[in-house]
Amino acid sequence: MALGETRSWIARMSMCVTLLALGAALVLFMGLQNAWVLVFALCVIIAFTRTAFAGSVVVVVVAALAVAAFTTGVIGETLSELLLLSSVGVAMILFIRLVEANAELRRARDRIAAFAVVEERERFARDLHDILGHSLTTITVKTGLLRRILENSGRETEAAEAREVELIARQALADVRGTVSGYRVTTLAGELAAAGTVLRSAGIEGRLPQAVDDVHPEARELFGYVVREGITNAVRHSGARELEVRLGRDWVIVKDDGPGRGPIRKGNGLRGLEERMAEKGGTLSVGRGPDGGFLLRAELPAAHDDGAKDEDTR
């Protein structure tokens, strides 16, 4: 289990080879009629390797046993063992596929929930700004007008009261605007959701992550700005047909296949993004990919990683 859960493909391959070697030794010692012992090795291999590789292992093992049984003349005695290994192997592959599908559905559900929260926050911020902000602005203007009328007429007591009401209205308006700004925070999930719509409108095929769970929580807002800037540049300047966003625990890459080559001039957006990354101790690299196009990579220092080194991309 410990070896199977490691992210190292070399460790997993070593585990598979070791299990198959042990199983083959047991079959040689116990005879082909006891080939069922290989079911344990096959189940572990299927559980912790890719489906295509696991299916190939099952086919190769069953075929090798069938050839050995036919050669030694015990095909009749080992037929039940071959059927057992084949059926259990297929059942395990289907079971693992079901588990992976359920995990994907959970990630999709979490992503939809995150997008729904972002959308609701945006809707609430718009309503708060449009309705309450407009009313408070009107109250402030009308109160200021009333104050000036009272001051011109020499009614200082009433003018002082009007001035106080005007100050309260202005403060309330500032509070509403501050609240709206707080609700309109940039999130990585929200930017990825918006990116899909923007790219489709621009005729660019987007290869976007299905979830942001692997990204460090402290990096998600900052990476949201990176994704936004990368998408904006691709739509405005790249002429790309495809754009890909890849995420790691403390890094993000935005890459398109635009025809551009040569050096990239940094505009205000990229310079501002560099400043944001520098404030967090991170780095922002801008350049061309191996095949041209625009490549934007942002990375935060290891201090943002809780000791877990995640080299996978999603």
Short mmCIF file of C-alpha atoms in Angstrom, two decimals:
data_model
loop_
_atom_site.label_atom_id
_atom_site.label_comp_id
_atom_site.label_asym_id
_atom_site.label_seq_id
_atom_site.Cartn_x
_atom_site.Cartn_y
_atom_site.Cartn_z
CA MET A 1 0.00 0.00 0.00
CA ALA A 2 2.81 2.39 0.89
CA LEU A 3 4.61 1.77 -2.40
CA GLY A 4 1.40 1.95 -4.40
CA GLU A 5 0.46 5.36 -3.05
CA THR A 6 3.82 6.91 -3.91
CA ARG A 7 3.86 9.29 -6.87
CA SER A 8 7.10 7.85 -8.22
CA TRP A 9 6.45 5.78 -11.33
CA ILE A 10 9.79 3.98 -10.86
CA ALA A 11 8.74 2.82 -7.39
CA ARG A 12 5.43 1.55 -8.76
CA MET A 13 7.12 -0.35 -11.58
CA SER A 14 9.56 -1.90 -9.13
CA MET A 15 6.61 -2.98 -6.98
CA CYS A 16 4.89 -4.58 -9.99
CA VAL A 17 8.00 -6.48 -11.04
CA THR A 18 8.61 -7.70 -7.47
CA LEU A 19 5.02 -8.91 -7.02
CA LEU A 20 4.99 -10.71 -10.36
CA ALA A 21 8.35 -12.34 -9.62
CA LEU A 22 7.10 -13.53 -6.23
CA GLY A 23 3.89 -14.83 -7.81
CA ALA A 24 5.80 -16.64 -10.54
CA ALA A 25 8.08 -18.25 -7.94
CA LEU A 26 5.06 -19.49 -5.98
CA VAL A 27 3.45 -20.89 -9.13
CA LEU A 28 6.65 -22.73 -10.04
CA PHE A 29 6.89 -24.11 -6.51
CA MET A 30 3.18 -25.08 -6.17
CA GLY A 31 2.46 -26.00 -9.78
CA LEU A 32 0.33 -24.46 -12.52
CA GLN A 33 -2.79 -25.88 -10.89
CA ASN A 34 -2.30 -23.29 -8.13
CA ALA A 35 -1.86 -20.31 -10.43
CA TRP A 36 -4.67 -18.59 -8.49
CA VAL A 37 -2.00 -17.23 -6.09
CA LEU A 38 -1.21 -14.64 -8.77
CA VAL A 39 -4.59 -13.00 -8.13
CA PHE A 40 -3.13 -11.10 -5.16
CA ALA A 41 -0.32 -9.60 -7.21
CA LEU A 42 -2.70 -8.69 -10.04
CA CYS A 43 -5.15 -6.98 -7.67
CA VAL A 44 -2.43 -4.80 -6.16
CA ILE A 45 -1.00 -3.93 -9.58
CA ILE A 46 -4.45 -3.01 -10.91
CA ALA A 47 -5.18 -0.84 -7.87
CA PHE A 48 -2.04 1.28 -8.12
CA THR A 49 -1.18 1.55 -11.82
CA ARG A 50 -2.82 3.06 -14.86
CA THR A 51 -5.75 1.16 -16.32
CA ALA A 52 -4.10 0.47 -19.68
CA PHE A 53 -0.94 -0.85 -18.04
CA ALA A 54 -2.91 -2.99 -15.57
CA GLY A 55 -5.01 -4.47 -18.38
CA SER A 56 -1.87 -5.31 -20.32
CA VAL A 57 -0.37 -7.06 -17.29
CA VAL A 58 -3.51 -9.20 -16.84
CA VAL A 59 -3.52 -10.20 -20.51
CA VAL A 60 0.19 -11.04 -20.51
CA VAL A 61 0.01 -13.08 -17.28
CA VAL A 62 -3.05 -15.09 -18.36
CA ALA A 63 -1.57 -15.68 -21.83
CA ALA A 64 1.77 -16.80 -20.37
CA LEU A 65 0.04 -19.23 -17.99
CA ALA A 66 -2.12 -20.56 -20.83
CA VAL A 67 0.92 -21.17 -23.02
CA ALA A 68 2.77 -22.86 -20.15
CA ALA A 69 -0.24 -25.05 -19.33
CA PHE A 70 -0.73 -26.03 -22.97
CA THR A 71 2.96 -26.83 -23.36
CA THR A 72 3.03 -29.04 -20.26
CA GLY A 73 -0.30 -30.70 -21.10
CA VAL A 74 -2.23 -29.48 -18.02
CA ILE A 75 -4.47 -26.97 -19.77
CA GLY A 76 -7.59 -28.79 -18.56
CA GLU A 77 -6.52 -28.67 -14.90
CA THR A 78 -5.56 -24.97 -15.06
CA LEU A 79 -8.57 -23.75 -17.05
CA SER A 80 -10.45 -22.77 -13.91
CA GLU A 81 -7.41 -20.86 -12.65
CA LEU A 82 -7.15 -18.95 -15.91
CA LEU A 83 -10.84 -18.08 -15.80
CA LEU A 84 -10.45 -16.95 -12.19
CA LEU A 85 -7.51 -14.68 -12.96
CA SER A 86 -9.25 -13.21 -16.02
CA SER A 87 -12.57 -12.54 -14.29
CA VAL A 88 -11.02 -11.10 -11.14
CA GLY A 89 -8.69 -8.93 -13.21
CA VAL A 90 -11.53 -7.52 -15.31
CA ALA A 91 -13.69 -7.00 -12.20
CA MET A 92 -10.88 -5.16 -10.41
CA ILE A 93 -10.23 -2.93 -13.43
CA LEU A 94 -13.92 -2.01 -13.64
CA PHE A 95 -14.01 -1.39 -9.88
CA ILE A 96 -10.99 0.92 -10.02
CA ARG A 97 -12.52 2.77 -12.97
CA LEU A 98 -15.69 3.24 -10.91
CA VAL A 99 -13.69 4.60 -7.97
CA GLU A 100 -11.86 7.03 -10.27
CA ALA A 101 -15.15 8.15 -11.85
CA ASN A 102 -16.64 8.80 -8.42
CA ALA A 103 -13.57 10.81 -7.41
CA GLU A 104 -13.86 12.85 -10.62
CA LEU A 105 -17.53 13.48 -9.92
CA ARG A 106 -16.69 14.68 -6.41
CA ARG A 107 -14.07 17.06 -7.79
CA ALA A 108 -16.54 18.33 -10.39
CA ARG A 109 -19.19 18.82 -7.70
CA ASP A 110 -16.75 20.76 -5.51
CA ARG A 111 -15.73 22.88 -8.48
CA ILE A 112 -19.36 23.65 -9.35
CA ALA A 113 -20.03 24.56 -5.72
CA ALA A 114 -17.02 26.90 -5.67
CA PHE A 115 -18.13 28.53 -8.92
CA ALA A 116 -21.67 28.93 -7.55
CA VAL A 117 -20.31 30.69 -4.47
CA VAL A 118 -18.23 33.04 -6.62
CA GLU A 119 -21.19 33.81 -8.87
CA GLU A 120 -23.49 34.49 -5.89
CA ARG A 121 -20.92 36.79 -4.31
CA GLU A 122 -20.64 38.72 -7.57
CA ARG A 123 -24.43 38.98 -7.89
CA PHE A 124 -24.79 40.18 -4.31
CA ALA A 125 -22.01 42.74 -4.80
CA ARG A 126 -23.68 44.09 -7.95
CA ASP A 127 -27.07 44.38 -6.25
CA LEU A 128 -25.55 46.01 -3.20
CA HIS A 129 -23.69 48.54 -5.32
CA ASP A 130 -26.50 49.28 -7.78
CA ILE A 131 -29.38 49.55 -5.32
CA LEU A 132 -28.02 50.65 -1.98
CA GLY A 133 -25.11 52.59 -3.47
CA HIS A 134 -27.42 54.57 -5.73
CA SER A 135 -29.79 55.39 -2.88
CA LEU A 136 -26.99 56.51 -0.57
CA THR A 137 -25.48 58.65 -3.32
CA THR A 138 -28.83 60.37 -3.82
CA ILE A 139 -29.22 60.93 -0.08
CA THR A 140 -25.71 62.41 0.14
CA VAL A 141 -26.30 64.81 -2.75
CA LYS A 142 -29.71 65.91 -1.49
CA THR A 143 -28.42 66.38 2.07
CA GLY A 144 -25.51 68.47 0.79
CA LEU A 145 -27.92 70.63 -1.18
CA LEU A 146 -30.13 71.08 1.87
CA ARG A 147 -27.11 72.01 4.00
CA ARG A 148 -26.04 74.72 1.56
CA ILE A 149 -29.57 76.13 1.43
CA LEU A 150 -29.74 76.27 5.22
CA GLU A 151 -26.29 77.88 5.44
CA ASN A 152 -27.25 80.55 2.91
CA SER A 153 -30.41 81.29 4.83
CA GLY A 154 -28.52 81.75 8.10
CA ARG A 155 -30.10 78.76 9.87
CA GLU A 156 -26.88 77.43 11.37
CA THR A 157 -28.48 74.96 13.81
CA GLU A 158 -30.41 73.18 11.05
CA ALA A 159 -27.38 73.40 8.77
CA ALA A 160 -25.22 71.69 11.40
CA GLU A 161 -27.72 68.85 11.66
CA ALA A 162 -27.83 68.54 7.87
CA ARG A 163 -24.04 68.52 7.78
CA GLU A 164 -23.98 65.63 10.27
CA VAL A 165 -26.50 63.66 8.23
CA GLU A 166 -24.40 64.29 5.11
CA LEU A 167 -21.27 62.96 6.84
CA ILE A 168 -23.12 59.85 8.00
CA ALA A 169 -24.43 59.26 4.47
CA ARG A 170 -20.96 59.67 2.98
CA GLN A 171 -19.51 57.22 5.51
CA ALA A 172 -22.27 54.72 4.79
CA LEU A 173 -21.57 55.04 1.05
CA ALA A 174 -17.86 54.44 1.65
CA ASP A 175 -18.71 51.38 3.78
CA VAL A 176 -20.92 49.98 1.02
CA ARG A 177 -18.18 50.44 -1.57
CA GLY A 178 -15.64 48.82 0.74
CA THR A 179 -17.98 45.87 1.30
CA VAL A 180 -18.53 45.48 -2.44
CA SER A 181 -14.77 45.49 -3.04
CA GLY A 182 -14.38 42.81 -0.38
CA TYR A 183 -16.96 40.60 -2.07
CA ARG A 184 -15.33 41.02 -5.46
CA VAL A 185 -12.14 39.19 -4.51
CA THR A 186 -10.20 37.32 -7.15
CA THR A 187 -10.25 33.55 -6.75
CA LEU A 188 -8.51 30.86 -8.76
CA ALA A 189 -11.72 28.84 -9.14
CA GLY A 190 -13.62 31.89 -10.31
CA GLU A 191 -10.96 32.86 -12.83
CA LEU A 192 -10.88 29.33 -14.27
CA ALA A 193 -14.66 29.37 -14.59
CA ALA A 194 -14.56 32.73 -16.38
CA ALA A 195 -11.64 31.57 -18.53
CA GLY A 196 -13.69 28.81 -20.12
CA THR A 197 -16.33 31.27 -21.29
CA VAL A 198 -13.80 33.86 -22.48
CA LEU A 199 -11.75 31.32 -24.44
CA ARG A 200 -14.81 29.86 -26.14
CA SER A 201 -15.92 33.34 -27.15
CA ALA A 202 -12.48 33.98 -28.66
CA GLY A 203 -12.46 30.66 -30.54
CA ILE A 204 -9.62 29.24 -28.43
CA GLU A 205 -9.73 25.69 -27.14
CA GLY A 206 -9.01 25.72 -23.41
CA ARG A 207 -7.38 22.85 -21.53
CA LEU A 208 -8.18 23.87 -17.97
CA PRO A 209 -7.80 22.05 -14.62
CA GLN A 210 -10.92 20.42 -13.24
CA ALA A 211 -10.19 21.42 -9.63
CA VAL A 212 -7.89 23.61 -7.56
CA ASP A 213 -7.68 21.34 -4.51
CA ASP A 214 -3.97 20.63 -4.96
CA VAL A 215 -3.02 24.32 -4.92
CA HIS A 216 -1.88 25.74 -1.59
CA PRO A 217 -4.75 27.84 -0.11
CA GLU A 218 -2.48 30.85 0.35
CA ALA A 219 -1.54 30.78 -3.34
CA ARG A 220 -5.00 30.52 -4.88
CA GLU A 221 -5.88 34.22 -4.94
CA LEU A 222 -2.48 35.18 -6.36
CA PHE A 223 -2.63 32.43 -8.98
CA GLY A 224 -6.08 33.71 -9.92
CA TYR A 225 -4.43 36.96 -11.05
CA VAL A 226 -1.85 34.96 -13.01
CA VAL A 227 -4.53 32.97 -14.83
CA ARG A 228 -6.50 36.15 -15.56
CA GLU A 229 -3.45 37.89 -17.04
CA GLY A 230 -2.47 34.84 -19.09
CA ILE A 231 -5.98 34.47 -20.52
CA THR A 232 -6.23 38.19 -21.26
CA ASN A 233 -2.91 38.23 -23.14
CA ALA A 234 -3.84 35.13 -25.11
CA VAL A 235 -7.19 36.55 -26.20
CA ARG A 236 -5.83 40.00 -27.08
CA HIS A 237 -2.44 39.33 -28.62
CA SER A 238 -1.61 35.65 -29.21
CA GLY A 239 -3.76 34.51 -32.13
CA ALA A 240 -3.63 31.08 -30.49
CA ARG A 241 -5.89 28.15 -31.21
CA GLU A 242 -5.25 26.33 -27.93
CA LEU A 243 -4.40 27.38 -24.39
CA GLU A 244 -3.44 25.19 -21.45
CA VAL A 245 -3.40 25.95 -17.72
CA ARG A 246 -1.46 23.62 -15.42
CA LEU A 247 -1.44 23.80 -11.64
CA GLY A 248 0.86 22.52 -8.92
CA ARG A 249 0.86 23.07 -5.19
CA ASP A 250 2.97 26.22 -5.41
CA TRP A 251 3.16 26.97 -9.15
CA VAL A 252 0.96 27.71 -12.14
CA ILE A 253 1.68 27.67 -15.88
CA VAL A 254 -0.37 29.33 -18.63
CA LYS A 255 0.76 28.38 -22.15
CA ASP A 256 -0.75 28.97 -25.59
CA ASP A 257 0.23 27.88 -29.10
CA GLY A 258 0.17 31.31 -30.70
CA PRO A 259 2.42 32.02 -33.70
CA GLY A 260 4.42 34.70 -31.88
CA ARG A 261 8.17 34.32 -31.54
CA GLY A 262 11.00 36.40 -30.21
CA PRO A 263 11.11 38.54 -27.07
CA ILE A 264 7.94 39.60 -25.26
CA ARG A 265 7.34 43.18 -24.24
CA LYS A 266 5.95 43.45 -20.72
CA GLY A 267 2.96 45.70 -20.36
CA ASN A 268 1.41 47.14 -17.23
CA GLY A 269 -0.43 43.90 -16.50
CA LEU A 270 2.69 41.74 -16.43
CA ARG A 271 4.68 44.32 -14.50
CA GLY A 272 1.91 44.57 -11.92
CA LEU A 273 1.83 40.78 -11.69
CA GLU A 274 5.58 40.69 -11.11
CA GLU A 275 5.15 43.13 -8.25
CA ARG A 276 2.42 40.99 -6.69
CA MET A 277 4.63 37.89 -6.92
CA ALA A 278 7.62 39.76 -5.50
CA GLU A 279 5.56 40.84 -2.47
CA LYS A 280 4.99 37.15 -1.68
CA GLY A 281 8.60 36.20 -2.39
CA GLY A 282 7.68 34.42 -5.61
CA THR A 283 8.91 34.61 -9.17
CA LEU A 284 7.20 35.27 -12.48
CA SER A 285 8.80 34.10 -15.72
CA VAL A 286 7.54 35.16 -19.14
CA GLY A 287 8.80 33.80 -22.42
CA ARG A 288 8.26 31.53 -25.38
CA GLY A 289 7.53 27.83 -25.24
CA PRO A 290 9.65 25.25 -27.10
CA ASP A 291 7.31 25.55 -30.10
CA GLY A 292 6.71 29.28 -29.80
CA GLY A 293 3.62 30.80 -28.29
CA PHE A 294 3.33 32.54 -24.94
CA LEU A 295 4.48 30.87 -21.72
CA LEU A 296 3.70 32.37 -18.31
CA ARG A 297 4.91 30.63 -15.15
CA ALA A 298 4.48 31.81 -11.57
CA GLU A 299 6.05 30.03 -8.62
CA LEU A 300 6.00 30.68 -4.90
CA PRO A 301 8.89 29.72 -2.62
CA ALA A 302 9.04 26.42 -0.75
CA ALA A 303 7.89 28.21 2.41
CA HIS A 304 4.38 28.08 1.00
CA ASP A 305 4.58 24.30 0.75
CA ASP A 306 3.88 22.35 3.93
CA GLY A 307 6.70 19.94 3.12
CA ALA A 308 4.72 18.09 0.51
CA LYS A 309 6.40 18.11 -2.87
CA ASP A 310 3.80 17.80 -5.56
CA GLU A 311 5.24 17.49 -9.02
CA ASP A 312 2.02 16.28 -10.64
CA THR A 313 0.03 18.46 -13.04
CA ARG A 314 -3.67 18.44 -13.42
#
